[in-house]
Coordinates of C-alpha atoms and ligand atoms in Angstrom, one line a residue:
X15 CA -5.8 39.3 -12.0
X16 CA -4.1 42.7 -11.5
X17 CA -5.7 42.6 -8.0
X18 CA -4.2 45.9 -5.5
X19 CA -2.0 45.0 -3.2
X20 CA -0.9 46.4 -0.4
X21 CA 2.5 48.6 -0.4
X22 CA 5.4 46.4 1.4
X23 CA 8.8 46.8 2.1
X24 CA 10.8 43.3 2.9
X25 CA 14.1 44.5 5.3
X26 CA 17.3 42.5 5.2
X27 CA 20.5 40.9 3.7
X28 CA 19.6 40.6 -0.4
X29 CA 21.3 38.9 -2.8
X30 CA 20.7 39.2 -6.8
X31 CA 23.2 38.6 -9.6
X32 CA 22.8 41.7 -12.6
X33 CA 24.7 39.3 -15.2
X34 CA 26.6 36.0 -15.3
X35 CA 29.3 36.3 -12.7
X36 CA 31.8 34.0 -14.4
X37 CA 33.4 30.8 -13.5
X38 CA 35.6 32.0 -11.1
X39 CA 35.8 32.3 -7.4
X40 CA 35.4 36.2 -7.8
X41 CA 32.6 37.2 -9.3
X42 CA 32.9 39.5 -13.1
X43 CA 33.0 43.1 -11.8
X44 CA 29.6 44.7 -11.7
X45 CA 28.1 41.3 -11.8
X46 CA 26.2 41.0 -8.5
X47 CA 25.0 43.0 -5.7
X48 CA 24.8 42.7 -1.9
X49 CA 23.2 44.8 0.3
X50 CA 23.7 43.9 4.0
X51 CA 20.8 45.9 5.2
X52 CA 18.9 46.3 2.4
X53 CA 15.2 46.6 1.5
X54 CA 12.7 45.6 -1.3
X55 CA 9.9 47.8 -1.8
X56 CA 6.8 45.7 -3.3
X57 CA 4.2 47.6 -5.1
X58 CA 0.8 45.9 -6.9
X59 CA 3.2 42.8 -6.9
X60 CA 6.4 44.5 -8.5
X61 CA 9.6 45.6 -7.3
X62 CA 9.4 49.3 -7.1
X63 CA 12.9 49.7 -5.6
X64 CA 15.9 47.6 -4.2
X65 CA 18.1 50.3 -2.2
X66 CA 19.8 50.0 1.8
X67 CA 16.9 50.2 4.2
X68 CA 18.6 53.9 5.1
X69 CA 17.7 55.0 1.7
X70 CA 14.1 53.5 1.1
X71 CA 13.4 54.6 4.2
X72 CA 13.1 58.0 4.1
X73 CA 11.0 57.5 0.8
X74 CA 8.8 55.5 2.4
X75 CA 5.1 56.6 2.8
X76 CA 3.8 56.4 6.1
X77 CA 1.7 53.1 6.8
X78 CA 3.2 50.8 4.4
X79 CA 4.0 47.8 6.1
X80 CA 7.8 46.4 7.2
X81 CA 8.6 42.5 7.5
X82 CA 11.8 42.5 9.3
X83 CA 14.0 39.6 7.7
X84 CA 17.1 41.0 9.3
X85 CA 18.5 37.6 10.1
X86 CA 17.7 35.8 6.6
X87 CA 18.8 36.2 3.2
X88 CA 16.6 37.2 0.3
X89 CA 17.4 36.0 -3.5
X90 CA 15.4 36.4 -6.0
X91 CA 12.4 33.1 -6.6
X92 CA 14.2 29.9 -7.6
X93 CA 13.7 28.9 -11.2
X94 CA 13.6 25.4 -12.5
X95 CA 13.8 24.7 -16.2
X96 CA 12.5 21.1 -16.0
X97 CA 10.7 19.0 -14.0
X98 CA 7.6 16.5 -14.4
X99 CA 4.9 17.6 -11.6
X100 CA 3.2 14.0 -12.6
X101 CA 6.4 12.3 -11.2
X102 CA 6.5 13.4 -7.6
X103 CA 4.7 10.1 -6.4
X104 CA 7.6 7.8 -8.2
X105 CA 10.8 9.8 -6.6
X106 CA 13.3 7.5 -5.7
X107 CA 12.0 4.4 -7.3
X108 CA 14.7 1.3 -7.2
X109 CA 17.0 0.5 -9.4
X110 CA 16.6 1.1 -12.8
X111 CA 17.9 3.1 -15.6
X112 CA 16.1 5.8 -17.7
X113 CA 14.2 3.5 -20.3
X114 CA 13.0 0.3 -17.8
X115 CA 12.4 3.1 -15.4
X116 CA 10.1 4.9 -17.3
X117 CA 7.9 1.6 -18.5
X118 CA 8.0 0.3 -15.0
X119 CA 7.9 3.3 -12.5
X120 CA 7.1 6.7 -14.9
X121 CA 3.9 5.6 -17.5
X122 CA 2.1 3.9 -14.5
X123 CA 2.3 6.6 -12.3
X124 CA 1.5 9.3 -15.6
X125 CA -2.2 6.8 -16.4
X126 CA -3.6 8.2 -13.2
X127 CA -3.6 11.9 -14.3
X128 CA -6.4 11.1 -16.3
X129 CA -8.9 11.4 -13.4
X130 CA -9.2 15.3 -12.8
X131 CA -9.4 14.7 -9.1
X132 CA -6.2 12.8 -9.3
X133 CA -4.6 15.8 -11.1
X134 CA -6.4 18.8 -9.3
X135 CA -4.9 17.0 -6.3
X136 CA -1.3 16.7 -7.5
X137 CA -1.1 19.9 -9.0
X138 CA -1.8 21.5 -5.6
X139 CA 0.5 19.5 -4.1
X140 CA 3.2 19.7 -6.3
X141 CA 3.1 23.8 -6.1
X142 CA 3.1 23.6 -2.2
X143 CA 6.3 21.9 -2.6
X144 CA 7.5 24.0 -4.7
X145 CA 7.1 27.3 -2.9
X146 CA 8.8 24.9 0.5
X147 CA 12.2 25.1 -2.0
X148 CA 11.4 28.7 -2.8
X149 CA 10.8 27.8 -6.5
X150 CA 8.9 30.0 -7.5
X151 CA 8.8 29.4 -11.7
X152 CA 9.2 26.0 -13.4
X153 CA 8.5 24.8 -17.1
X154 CA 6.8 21.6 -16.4
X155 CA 5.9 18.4 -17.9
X156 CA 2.6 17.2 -17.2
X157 CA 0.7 14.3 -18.6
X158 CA -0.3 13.5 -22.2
X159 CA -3.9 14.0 -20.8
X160 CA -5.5 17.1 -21.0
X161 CA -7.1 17.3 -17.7
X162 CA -3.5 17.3 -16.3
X163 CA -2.8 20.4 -18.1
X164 CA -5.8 22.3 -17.1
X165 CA -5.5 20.8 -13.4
X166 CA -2.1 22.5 -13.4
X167 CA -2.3 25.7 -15.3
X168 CA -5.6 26.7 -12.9
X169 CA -3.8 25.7 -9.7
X170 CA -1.1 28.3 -10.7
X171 CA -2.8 30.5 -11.9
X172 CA -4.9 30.6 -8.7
X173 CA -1.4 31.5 -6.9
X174 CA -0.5 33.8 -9.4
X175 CA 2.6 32.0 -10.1
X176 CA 4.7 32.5 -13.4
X177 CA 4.5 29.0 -14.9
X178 CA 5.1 27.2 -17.9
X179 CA 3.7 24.4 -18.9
X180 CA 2.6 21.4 -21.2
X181 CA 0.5 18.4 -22.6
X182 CA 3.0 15.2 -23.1
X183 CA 2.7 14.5 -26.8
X184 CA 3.0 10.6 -27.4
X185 CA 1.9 8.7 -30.2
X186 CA 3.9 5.5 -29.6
X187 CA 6.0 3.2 -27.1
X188 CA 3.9 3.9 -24.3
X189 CA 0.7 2.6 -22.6
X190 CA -2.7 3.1 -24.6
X191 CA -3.9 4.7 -21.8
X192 CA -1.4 7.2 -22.4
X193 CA -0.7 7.4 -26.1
X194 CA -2.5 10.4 -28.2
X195 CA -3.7 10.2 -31.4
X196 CA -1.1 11.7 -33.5
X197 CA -2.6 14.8 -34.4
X198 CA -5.7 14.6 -31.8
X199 CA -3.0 15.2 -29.5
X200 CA -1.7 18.2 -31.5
X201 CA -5.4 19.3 -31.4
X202 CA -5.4 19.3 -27.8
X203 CA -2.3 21.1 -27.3
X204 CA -3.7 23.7 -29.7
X205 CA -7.1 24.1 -27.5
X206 CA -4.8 24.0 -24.2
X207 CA -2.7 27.1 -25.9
X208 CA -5.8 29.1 -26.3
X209 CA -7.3 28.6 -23.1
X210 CA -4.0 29.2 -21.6
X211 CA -0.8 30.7 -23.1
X212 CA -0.6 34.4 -22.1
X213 CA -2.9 34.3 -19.6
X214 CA -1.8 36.4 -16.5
X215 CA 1.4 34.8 -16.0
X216 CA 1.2 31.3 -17.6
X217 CA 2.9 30.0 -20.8
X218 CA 2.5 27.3 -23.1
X219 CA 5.2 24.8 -23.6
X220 CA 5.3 22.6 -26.5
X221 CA 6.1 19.1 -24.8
X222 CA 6.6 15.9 -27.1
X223 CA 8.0 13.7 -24.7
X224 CA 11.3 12.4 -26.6
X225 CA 11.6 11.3 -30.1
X226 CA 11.2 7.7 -29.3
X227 CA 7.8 8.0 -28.3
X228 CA 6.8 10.4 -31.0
X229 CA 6.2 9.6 -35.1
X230 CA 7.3 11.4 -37.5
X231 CA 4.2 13.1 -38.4
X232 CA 3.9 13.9 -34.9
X233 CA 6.9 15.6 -34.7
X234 CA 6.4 17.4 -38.1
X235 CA 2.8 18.7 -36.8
X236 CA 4.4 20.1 -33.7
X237 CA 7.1 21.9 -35.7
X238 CA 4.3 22.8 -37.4
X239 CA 2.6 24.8 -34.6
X240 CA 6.0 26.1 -33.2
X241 CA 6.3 28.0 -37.0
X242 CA 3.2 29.6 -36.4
X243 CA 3.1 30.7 -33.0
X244 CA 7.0 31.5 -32.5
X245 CA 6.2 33.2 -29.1
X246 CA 5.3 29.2 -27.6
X247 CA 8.5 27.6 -25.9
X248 CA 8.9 23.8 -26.8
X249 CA 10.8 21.0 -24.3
X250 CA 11.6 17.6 -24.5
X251 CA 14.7 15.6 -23.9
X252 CA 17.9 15.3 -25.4
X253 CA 20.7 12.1 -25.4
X254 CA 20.4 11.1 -21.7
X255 CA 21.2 7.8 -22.1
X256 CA 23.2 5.2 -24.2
X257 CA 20.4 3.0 -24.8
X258 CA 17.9 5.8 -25.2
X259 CA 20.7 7.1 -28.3
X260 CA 20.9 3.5 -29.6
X261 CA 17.1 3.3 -29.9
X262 CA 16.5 6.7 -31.7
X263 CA 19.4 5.6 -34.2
X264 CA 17.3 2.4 -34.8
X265 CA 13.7 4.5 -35.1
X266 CA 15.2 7.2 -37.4
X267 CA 18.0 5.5 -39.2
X268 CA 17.6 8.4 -41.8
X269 CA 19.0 10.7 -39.4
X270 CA 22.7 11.4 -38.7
X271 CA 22.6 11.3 -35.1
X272 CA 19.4 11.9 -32.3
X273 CA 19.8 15.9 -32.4
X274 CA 19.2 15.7 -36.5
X275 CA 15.4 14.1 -35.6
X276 CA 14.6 17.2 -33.9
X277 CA 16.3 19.7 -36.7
X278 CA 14.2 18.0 -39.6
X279 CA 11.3 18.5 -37.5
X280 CA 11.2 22.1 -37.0
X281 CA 12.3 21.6 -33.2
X282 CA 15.4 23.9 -32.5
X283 CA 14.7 27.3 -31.5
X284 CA 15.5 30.1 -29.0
X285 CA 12.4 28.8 -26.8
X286 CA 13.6 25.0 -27.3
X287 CA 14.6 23.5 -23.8
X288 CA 16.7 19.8 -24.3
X289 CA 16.3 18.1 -20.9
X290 CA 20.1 16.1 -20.2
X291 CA 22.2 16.6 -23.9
X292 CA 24.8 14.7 -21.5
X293 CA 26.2 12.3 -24.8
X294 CA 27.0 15.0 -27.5
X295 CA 29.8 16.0 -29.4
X296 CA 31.1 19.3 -30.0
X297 CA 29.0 19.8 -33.6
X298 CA 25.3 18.7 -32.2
X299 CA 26.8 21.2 -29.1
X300 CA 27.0 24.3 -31.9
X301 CA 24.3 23.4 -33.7
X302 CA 22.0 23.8 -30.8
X303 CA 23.9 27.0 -30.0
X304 CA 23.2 28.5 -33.2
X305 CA 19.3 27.4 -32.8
X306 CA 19.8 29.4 -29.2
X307 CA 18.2 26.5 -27.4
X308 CA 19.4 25.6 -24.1
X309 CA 20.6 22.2 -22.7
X310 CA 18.6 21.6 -19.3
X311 CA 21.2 20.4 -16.9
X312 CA 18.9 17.8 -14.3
X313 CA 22.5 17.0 -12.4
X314 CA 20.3 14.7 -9.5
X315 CA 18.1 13.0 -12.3
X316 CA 21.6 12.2 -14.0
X317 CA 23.0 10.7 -11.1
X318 CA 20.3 8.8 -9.5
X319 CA 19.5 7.1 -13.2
X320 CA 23.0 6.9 -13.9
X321 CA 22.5 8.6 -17.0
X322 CA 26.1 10.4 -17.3
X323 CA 27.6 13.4 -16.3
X324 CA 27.0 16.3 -18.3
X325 CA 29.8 19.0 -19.4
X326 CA 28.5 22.3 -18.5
X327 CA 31.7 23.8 -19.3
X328 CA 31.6 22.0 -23.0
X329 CA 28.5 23.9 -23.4
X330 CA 29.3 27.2 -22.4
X331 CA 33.0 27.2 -24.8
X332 CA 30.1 26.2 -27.5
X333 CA 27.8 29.0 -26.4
X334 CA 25.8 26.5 -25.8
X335 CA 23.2 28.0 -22.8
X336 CA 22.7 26.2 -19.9
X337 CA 19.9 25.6 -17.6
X338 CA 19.5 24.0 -14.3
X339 CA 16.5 22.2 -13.3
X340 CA 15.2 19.0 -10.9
X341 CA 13.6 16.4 -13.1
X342 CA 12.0 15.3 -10.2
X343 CA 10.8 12.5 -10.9
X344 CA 13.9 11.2 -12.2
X345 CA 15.6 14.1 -9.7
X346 CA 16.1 13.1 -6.1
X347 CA 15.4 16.7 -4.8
X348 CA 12.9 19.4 -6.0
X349 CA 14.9 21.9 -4.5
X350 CA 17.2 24.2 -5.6
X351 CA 20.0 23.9 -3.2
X352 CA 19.7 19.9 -4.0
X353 CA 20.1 20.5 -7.2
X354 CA 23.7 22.7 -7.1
X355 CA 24.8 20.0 -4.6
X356 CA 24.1 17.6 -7.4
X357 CA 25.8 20.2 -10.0
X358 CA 28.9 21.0 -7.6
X359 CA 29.0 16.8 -7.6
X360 CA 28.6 16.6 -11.3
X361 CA 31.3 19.4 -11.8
X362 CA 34.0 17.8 -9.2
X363 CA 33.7 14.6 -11.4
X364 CA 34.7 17.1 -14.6
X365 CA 37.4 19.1 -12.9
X366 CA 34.6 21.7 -13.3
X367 CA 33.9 22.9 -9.5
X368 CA 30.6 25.2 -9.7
X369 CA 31.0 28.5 -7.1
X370 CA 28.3 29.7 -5.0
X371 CA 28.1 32.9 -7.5
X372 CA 27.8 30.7 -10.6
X373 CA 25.3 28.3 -8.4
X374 CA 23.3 30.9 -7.4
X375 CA 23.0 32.7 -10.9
X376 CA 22.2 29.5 -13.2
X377 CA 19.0 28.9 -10.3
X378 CA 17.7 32.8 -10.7
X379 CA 19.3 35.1 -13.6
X380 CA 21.0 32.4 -15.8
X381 CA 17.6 30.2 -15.8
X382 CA 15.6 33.3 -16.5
X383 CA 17.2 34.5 -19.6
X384 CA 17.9 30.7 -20.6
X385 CA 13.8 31.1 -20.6
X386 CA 13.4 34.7 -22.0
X387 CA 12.0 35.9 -18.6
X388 CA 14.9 37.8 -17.5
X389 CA 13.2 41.0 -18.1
X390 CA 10.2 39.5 -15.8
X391 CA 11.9 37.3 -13.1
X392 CA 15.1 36.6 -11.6
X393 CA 16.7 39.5 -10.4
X394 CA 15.8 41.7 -7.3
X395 CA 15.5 45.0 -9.4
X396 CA 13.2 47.8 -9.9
X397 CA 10.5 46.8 -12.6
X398 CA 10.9 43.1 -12.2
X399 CA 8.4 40.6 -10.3
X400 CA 8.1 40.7 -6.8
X401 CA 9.4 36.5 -6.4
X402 CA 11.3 36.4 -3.8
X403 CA 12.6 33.1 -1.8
X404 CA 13.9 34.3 1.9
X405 CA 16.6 32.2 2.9
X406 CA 17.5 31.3 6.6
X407 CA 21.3 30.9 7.3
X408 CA 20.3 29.7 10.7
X409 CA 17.9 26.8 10.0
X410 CA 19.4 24.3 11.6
X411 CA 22.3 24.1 14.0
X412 CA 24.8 22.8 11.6
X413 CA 24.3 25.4 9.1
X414 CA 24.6 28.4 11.6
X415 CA 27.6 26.9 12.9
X416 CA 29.1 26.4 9.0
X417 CA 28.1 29.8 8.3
X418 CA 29.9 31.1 11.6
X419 CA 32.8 30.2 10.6
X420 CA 32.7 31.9 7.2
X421 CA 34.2 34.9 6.8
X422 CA 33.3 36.2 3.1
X423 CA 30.1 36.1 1.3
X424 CA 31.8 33.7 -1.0
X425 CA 32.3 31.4 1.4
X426 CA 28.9 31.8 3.1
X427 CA 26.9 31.4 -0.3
X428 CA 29.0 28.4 -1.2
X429 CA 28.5 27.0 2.1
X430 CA 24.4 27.9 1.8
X431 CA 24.2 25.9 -1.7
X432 CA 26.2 22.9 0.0
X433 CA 24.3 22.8 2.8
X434 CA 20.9 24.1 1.9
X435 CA 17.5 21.7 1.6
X436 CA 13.9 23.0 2.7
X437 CA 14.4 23.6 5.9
X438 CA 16.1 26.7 4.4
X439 CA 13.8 28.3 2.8
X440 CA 12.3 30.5 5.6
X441 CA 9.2 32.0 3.2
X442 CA 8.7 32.5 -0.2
X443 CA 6.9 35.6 -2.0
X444 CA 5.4 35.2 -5.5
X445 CA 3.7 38.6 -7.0
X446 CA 4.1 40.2 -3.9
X447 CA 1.9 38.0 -1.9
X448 CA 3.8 35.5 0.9
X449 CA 3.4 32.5 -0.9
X450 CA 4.9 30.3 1.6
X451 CA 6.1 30.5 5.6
X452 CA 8.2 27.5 7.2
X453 CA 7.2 28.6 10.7
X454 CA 3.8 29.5 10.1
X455 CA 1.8 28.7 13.5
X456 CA -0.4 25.8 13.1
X457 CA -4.3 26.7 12.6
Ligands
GUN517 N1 12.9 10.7 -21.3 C1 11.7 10.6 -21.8 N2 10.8 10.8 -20.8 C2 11.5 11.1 -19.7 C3 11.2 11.4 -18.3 O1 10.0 11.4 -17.9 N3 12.2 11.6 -17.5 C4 13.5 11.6 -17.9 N4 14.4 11.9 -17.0 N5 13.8 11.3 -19.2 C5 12.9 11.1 -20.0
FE518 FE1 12.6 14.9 -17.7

């Protein structure tokens, strides 16, 4: 895939976080790094250097091309550690919570990605909307058919996006049209790993859906796989909601509580994401610490379902990572900014106000190292991937007035992450290419 690309060099504000700048409102020293006119030289799709435009300038070799983004902002690609690309048709669906809502709104809505056409098409649009929010990463639930997966792995690997992704294992408690054999589906997962784990920059995700709709030997054969091939991350979901707990403790009364299904099974590793873990208590917190897993915080799926609200700052005096991600289709917004207004929301409930710097780390950095790719993605730093999301401080009227009237960049990221929605993402480069431009002129 490693085609040539021409040298660039993006001008303009930049913003990147070089570690986790803390909970409060200023940033750890040596934490992040603004450069008011700065400048990213892309090379073959990496970032060759990050200096002030001054600097790079004079380095430059003639001919290589300038885009002048001197009245944006550009962060590094958005990341989002959990969403269902199979769900985008059943956003905001009425009035239920999490388990009605998935028999009457999700499993319908999952049967059609059986036809490939159905899922060629949703793939393609899901990553268009994607790249809108300037996400430019995602580990992502598709169906429990295989067609799905393949539909979505060759869609992004067409943009040369860095994806991970997954087959939906479930054996149970769910349509036929949707339920695998128990170990076919293993089987399937296996072939989809080959084809497609490592390849350029795609990654295969373990994905049995939740322990309710999984047996035993299901679990155990996917524990199984993960033994074997430690290098494959695994998701799922985690104590979202009371009568989601209830059930598990009913299914697996040999179990000590709904975390203790996944720890017979093999589950809880470093490359485990648990979508939700909003209902836990300080041991299942420590436990999944010590497995280095990380809790997926989907702060707009919790609200819209009514699922709970989840303590960030519980997990993080556990050392319990956190990531941040959408959940679309139980998440109201696929973007980024929707989904720190949803955190900040979720927080102010707690007592637990997010900043801008905190915001803005969790949805680059912090999601990158929560998925081992923070030597790869995330940061806007020599060596590193050339994903880039250019923000526009002046996208609609409101915001450039709100941003007028800031006077640090505190204030003015804050203010951006409040504020923010699609309309703020001005273009988005992935792998050096421009992915995605707001104001491209109709063909
Ligand atoms: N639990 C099991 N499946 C799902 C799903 O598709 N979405 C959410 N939010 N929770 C789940
Ligand atoms: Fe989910």
């Amino acid at each position: 895939m490693t085609m040539k690309n021409h040298q660039r060099l993006l001008r303009g504000p930049l913003f990147t976080c070089l570690d986790d700048p803390g909970e409060d409102a200023v940033p750890l020293t040596g934490t992040t790094r603004y450069l008011e006119d700065g400048a990213i030289w892309i090379v073959d799709g990496h970032i060759h250097a990050v200096e002030p435009f001054d600097v790079l300038a004079d380095r430059l070799p003639a001919g290589v091309e300038i885009v002048d983004y001197r009245d944006k902002l550009m962060m590094p690609g958005f990341i989002d550690s959990h969403v269902h690309y199979v769900q985008l048709d059943i956003m905001a669906s009425y009035g239920r919570e999490l388990l009605d809502w998935l028999n009457d709104y999700t499993f319908p809505a999952e049967c059609r990605f059986a036809d490939a056409g159905h899922a060629q098409a949703g793939a393609e649009r899901f990553l268009d909307e994607m790249l809108r929010v300037g996400t430019t990463t995602a580990q992502v639930f598709c169906s429990s058919h295989p067609v799905s997966v393949d539909s979505f792995f060759a869609a992004a690997q067409r943009r040369q996006l860095r994806m991970i992704a997954g087959k939906v294992l479930m054996d149970r408690h769910a349509p036929d049209a949707l339920t695998d054999d128990t170990l076919g589906g293993v089987r399937d997962s296996e072939r989809l790993i080959a084809d497609w784990h490592g390849r350029d920059r795609l990654a295969y995700t373990l994905t049995p859906r939740f322990a309710p709709t999984s047996t035993r030997e299901q679990l155990d054969a996917v524990g199984g796989v993960l033994r074997n091939a430690p290098d494959l991350y695994l998701q799922t979901h985690l104590s979202e909601n009371r009568g989601e707990i209830a059930w598990v403790a009913e299914l697996f009364p040999e179990t000590r509580d709904y975390l203790d299904v996944y720890e017979r099974h093999g589950l809880v590793g470093p490359r485990s994401t648990f979508a939700h873990g909003i209902h836990l208590d300080e041991g299942q917190r420590r436990r999944l610490a010590q497995g280095g897993a990380n809790i997926a915080f989907c702060p707009t799926s919790n609200l819209f379902l009514g699922s709970g609200l989840m303590d960030r700052l519980a997990c993080r005096d556990a050392g319990l990572a956190t990531s941040l991600a959408s959940d679309v289709g139980g998440g109201t917004s696929l973007s980024g900014l929707g989904t720190l207004q949803g955190a900040y929301q979720v927080g102010a409930l707690l007592g637990q106000p997010l900043t801008g710097w905190q915001g803005f780390y969790r949805l680059t950095l912090g999601n990158a190292r929560a998925l081992h790719l923070d030597d790869k993605i995330g940061c806007l730093q020599q060596g590193f991937e050339a994903d880039i999301a250019v923000l526009d401080p002046e996208s609609t009227p409101l915001m450039a007035r709100r941003l007028s009237q800031a006077t640090t960049l505190s204030e003015r990221l804050f203010a951006l992450m409040m504020l923010g929605d699609d309309r703020t993402v001005a273009a988005t480069w992935a792998n050096g290419r421009l992915a995605h431009q707001r104001d491209a002129a109709a063909a």
